[in-house]
Amino acid sequence: MTPTLSSVPEEILAEILSRILNVPDEMFSDTSEISPFAGSSQSVCALLRLGVCKRWLRVATPLLYGTVVIRSKGQANALATVLREQNLGRFVRNLRLEGGFGRQVEDILYPQMHSQHH
């Protein structure tokens, strides 16, 4: 019998998806004048890949939210909403803010810090 993607164990699927969704530490901490994330559509492509099936989405969601890069107020607002409404903050391990966002940063960080103490 020929194996299919639906028969691949979730641990293997997570390993495959982590290679697609991983942001290397060197890239995340790059302080060049031009951000390595400027003009990047990696997250959009990653989201499109996750539309394959609910199983892939379930396996990849922690990987997708593991490293978050915010470059605009719109992104900051969207992240704050998703973290608040879908409780995805537990997956965020690295957060890079490129710019000043004021209230949006509080909306992102405060609920996550508050939940850490309970």
PDB file of C-alpha atoms in Angstrom:
ATOM      1  CA  MET A   1       0.000   0.000   0.000  1.00  0.00           C
ATOM      2  CA  THR A   2       1.339   3.439  -0.947  1.00  0.00           C
ATOM      3  CA  PRO A   3       1.523   5.840   2.004  1.00  0.00           C
ATOM      4  CA  THR A   4      -0.445   9.079   1.741  1.00  0.00           C
ATOM      5  CA  LEU A   5      -0.080  12.361   3.593  1.00  0.00           C
ATOM      6  CA  SER A   6      -3.099  11.459   5.695  1.00  0.00           C
ATOM      7  CA  SER A   7      -1.296   8.345   6.924  1.00  0.00           C
ATOM      8  CA  VAL A   8       1.881  10.170   7.995  1.00  0.00           C
ATOM      9  CA  PRO A   9       2.159  10.288  11.807  1.00  0.00           C
ATOM     10  CA  GLU A  10       1.630  13.754  13.295  1.00  0.00           C
ATOM     11  CA  GLU A  11       5.173  13.800  14.720  1.00  0.00           C
ATOM     12  CA  ILE A  12       6.611  13.389  11.205  1.00  0.00           C
ATOM     13  CA  LEU A  13       4.193  15.951   9.794  1.00  0.00           C
ATOM     14  CA  ALA A  14       5.264  18.410  12.536  1.00  0.00           C
ATOM     15  CA  GLU A  15       8.916  17.843  11.622  1.00  0.00           C
ATOM     16  CA  ILE A  16       8.210  18.494   7.925  1.00  0.00           C
ATOM     17  CA  LEU A  17       6.166  21.619   8.641  1.00  0.00           C
ATOM     18  CA  SER A  18       8.741  22.940  11.118  1.00  0.00           C
ATOM     19  CA  ARG A  19      11.284  23.065   8.288  1.00  0.00           C
ATOM     20  CA  ILE A  20       8.895  25.273   6.306  1.00  0.00           C
ATOM     21  CA  LEU A  21       7.750  27.506   9.170  1.00  0.00           C
ATOM     22  CA  ASN A  22      10.983  27.837  11.159  1.00  0.00           C
ATOM     23  CA  VAL A  23      12.591  31.280  11.345  1.00  0.00           C
ATOM     24  CA  PRO A  24      16.327  30.801  11.989  1.00  0.00           C
ATOM     25  CA  ASP A  25      17.695  32.608  15.065  1.00  0.00           C
ATOM     26  CA  GLU A  26      20.173  34.501  12.868  1.00  0.00           C
ATOM     27  CA  MET A  27      17.345  35.901  10.756  1.00  0.00           C
ATOM     28  CA  PHE A  28      15.167  36.716  13.777  1.00  0.00           C
ATOM     29  CA  SER A  29      17.960  38.651  15.520  1.00  0.00           C
ATOM     30  CA  ASP A  30      19.325  40.355  12.371  1.00  0.00           C
ATOM     31  CA  THR A  31      19.687  44.094  13.051  1.00  0.00           C
ATOM     32  CA  SER A  32      20.549  45.201   9.518  1.00  0.00           C
ATOM     33  CA  GLU A  33      19.218  48.558   8.388  1.00  0.00           C
ATOM     34  CA  ILE A  34      16.773  46.751   6.124  1.00  0.00           C
ATOM     35  CA  SER A  35      14.818  44.108   8.003  1.00  0.00           C
ATOM     36  CA  PRO A  36      15.105  40.552   6.717  1.00  0.00           C
ATOM     37  CA  PHE A  37      11.302  40.528   7.006  1.00  0.00           C
ATOM     38  CA  ALA A  38      10.741  43.596   4.799  1.00  0.00           C
ATOM     39  CA  GLY A  39       8.609  42.553   1.870  1.00  0.00           C
ATOM     40  CA  SER A  40       8.515  38.980   3.120  1.00  0.00           C
ATOM     41  CA  SER A  41       5.369  37.019   2.477  1.00  0.00           C
ATOM     42  CA  GLN A  42       6.513  33.906   4.330  1.00  0.00           C
ATOM     43  CA  SER A  43       3.626  33.989   6.786  1.00  0.00           C
ATOM     44  CA  VAL A  44       1.077  34.401   3.995  1.00  0.00           C
ATOM     45  CA  CYS A  45       2.574  31.442   2.130  1.00  0.00           C
ATOM     46  CA  ALA A  46       2.624  29.455   5.361  1.00  0.00           C
ATOM     47  CA  LEU A  47      -1.045  30.198   5.981  1.00  0.00           C
ATOM     48  CA  LEU A  48      -1.922  29.097   2.462  1.00  0.00           C
ATOM     49  CA  ARG A  49      -0.080  25.823   3.012  1.00  0.00           C
ATOM     50  CA  LEU A  50      -2.039  25.231   6.207  1.00  0.00           C
ATOM     51  CA  GLY A  51      -5.304  25.399   4.283  1.00  0.00           C
ATOM     52  CA  VAL A  52      -4.667  21.820   3.153  1.00  0.00           C
ATOM     53  CA  CYS A  53      -6.676  20.267   5.985  1.00  0.00           C
ATOM     54  CA  LYS A  54      -7.654  20.688   9.634  1.00  0.00           C
ATOM     55  CA  ARG A  55      -5.042  18.145  10.685  1.00  0.00           C
ATOM     56  CA  TRP A  56      -2.211  20.169   9.152  1.00  0.00           C
ATOM     57  CA  LEU A  57      -3.567  23.328  10.755  1.00  0.00           C
ATOM     58  CA  ARG A  58      -3.750  21.653  14.177  1.00  0.00           C
ATOM     59  CA  VAL A  59      -0.197  20.327  13.896  1.00  0.00           C
ATOM     60  CA  ALA A  60       1.308  23.528  12.456  1.00  0.00           C
ATOM     61  CA  THR A  61      -0.422  26.205  14.547  1.00  0.00           C
ATOM     62  CA  PRO A  62       2.121  26.018  17.405  1.00  0.00           C
ATOM     63  CA  LEU A  63       4.913  26.225  14.814  1.00  0.00           C
ATOM     64  CA  LEU A  64       3.328  29.151  12.987  1.00  0.00           C
ATOM     65  CA  TYR A  65       2.918  31.207  16.166  1.00  0.00           C
ATOM     66  CA  GLY A  66       6.306  30.212  17.625  1.00  0.00           C
ATOM     67  CA  THR A  67       8.009  33.212  16.023  1.00  0.00           C
ATOM     68  CA  VAL A  68       5.989  36.359  15.352  1.00  0.00           C
ATOM     69  CA  VAL A  69       7.247  39.463  13.574  1.00  0.00           C
ATOM     70  CA  ILE A  70       5.108  42.604  13.751  1.00  0.00           C
ATOM     71  CA  ARG A  71       5.846  45.353  11.220  1.00  0.00           C
ATOM     72  CA  SER A  72       2.628  47.412  11.181  1.00  0.00           C
ATOM     73  CA  LYS A  73      -0.197  48.562  13.423  1.00  0.00           C
ATOM     74  CA  GLY A  74      -2.569  46.409  11.378  1.00  0.00           C
ATOM     75  CA  GLN A  75      -0.491  43.321  12.118  1.00  0.00           C
ATOM     76  CA  ALA A  76      -0.286  44.290  15.798  1.00  0.00           C
ATOM     77  CA  ASN A  77      -4.073  44.675  15.962  1.00  0.00           C
ATOM     78  CA  ALA A  78      -4.633  41.376  14.154  1.00  0.00           C
ATOM     79  CA  LEU A  79      -2.229  39.538  16.455  1.00  0.00           C
ATOM     80  CA  ALA A  80      -3.816  41.043  19.580  1.00  0.00           C
ATOM     81  CA  THR A  81      -7.246  39.916  18.367  1.00  0.00           C
ATOM     82  CA  VAL A  82      -6.114  36.380  17.505  1.00  0.00           C
ATOM     83  CA  LEU A  83      -4.218  35.961  20.771  1.00  0.00           C
ATOM     84  CA  ARG A  84      -7.206  37.204  22.762  1.00  0.00           C
ATOM     85  CA  GLU A  85      -9.960  35.323  20.920  1.00  0.00           C
ATOM     86  CA  GLN A  86      -8.190  32.062  20.116  1.00  0.00           C
ATOM     87  CA  ASN A  87      -5.791  31.743  23.066  1.00  0.00           C
ATOM     88  CA  LEU A  88      -2.771  31.258  20.810  1.00  0.00           C
ATOM     89  CA  GLY A  89      -0.372  33.234  22.997  1.00  0.00           C
ATOM     90  CA  ARG A  90       0.869  30.061  24.655  1.00  0.00           C
ATOM     91  CA  PHE A  91       2.651  29.187  21.404  1.00  0.00           C
ATOM     92  CA  VAL A  92       4.581  32.482  21.004  1.00  0.00           C
ATOM     93  CA  ARG A  93       8.236  31.963  21.875  1.00  0.00           C
ATOM     94  CA  ASN A  94       9.842  34.828  19.925  1.00  0.00           C
ATOM     95  CA  LEU A  95       8.244  38.228  19.313  1.00  0.00           C
ATOM     96  CA  ARG A  96       9.946  40.859  17.154  1.00  0.00           C
ATOM     97  CA  LEU A  97       8.462  44.369  17.003  1.00  0.00           C
ATOM     98  CA  GLU A  98       9.706  46.522  14.142  1.00  0.00           C
ATOM     99  CA  GLY A  99       8.386  49.972  14.970  1.00  0.00           C
ATOM    100  CA  GLY A 100       6.354  51.689  17.663  1.00  0.00           C
ATOM    101  CA  PHE A 101       2.862  50.410  18.214  1.00  0.00           C
ATOM    102  CA  GLY A 102       1.697  51.918  21.519  1.00  0.00           C
ATOM    103  CA  ARG A 103      -1.571  50.456  22.738  1.00  0.00           C
ATOM    104  CA  GLN A 104      -1.382  47.459  20.392  1.00  0.00           C
ATOM    105  CA  VAL A 105       1.717  46.160  22.205  1.00  0.00           C
ATOM    106  CA  GLU A 106      -0.094  46.351  25.528  1.00  0.00           C
ATOM    107  CA  ASP A 107      -3.007  44.418  24.004  1.00  0.00           C
ATOM    108  CA  ILE A 108      -0.587  41.728  22.819  1.00  0.00           C
ATOM    109  CA  LEU A 109       1.638  41.445  25.870  1.00  0.00           C
ATOM    110  CA  TYR A 110      -0.574  42.107  28.888  1.00  0.00           C
ATOM    111  CA  PRO A 111      -2.942  39.115  28.480  1.00  0.00           C
ATOM    112  CA  GLN A 112       0.021  36.810  27.874  1.00  0.00           C
ATOM    113  CA  MET A 113       1.946  38.029  30.913  1.00  0.00           C
ATOM    114  CA  HIS A 114      -1.180  37.907  33.045  1.00  0.00           C
ATOM    115  CA  SER A 115      -1.926  34.296  32.031  1.00  0.00           C
ATOM    116  CA  GLN A 116       1.654  33.264  32.948  1.00  0.00           C
ATOM    117  CA  HIS A 117       0.956  34.057  36.617  1.00  0.00           C
ATOM    118  CA  HIS A 118      -2.100  31.780  36.936  1.00  0.00           C
TER     119      HIS A 118
END
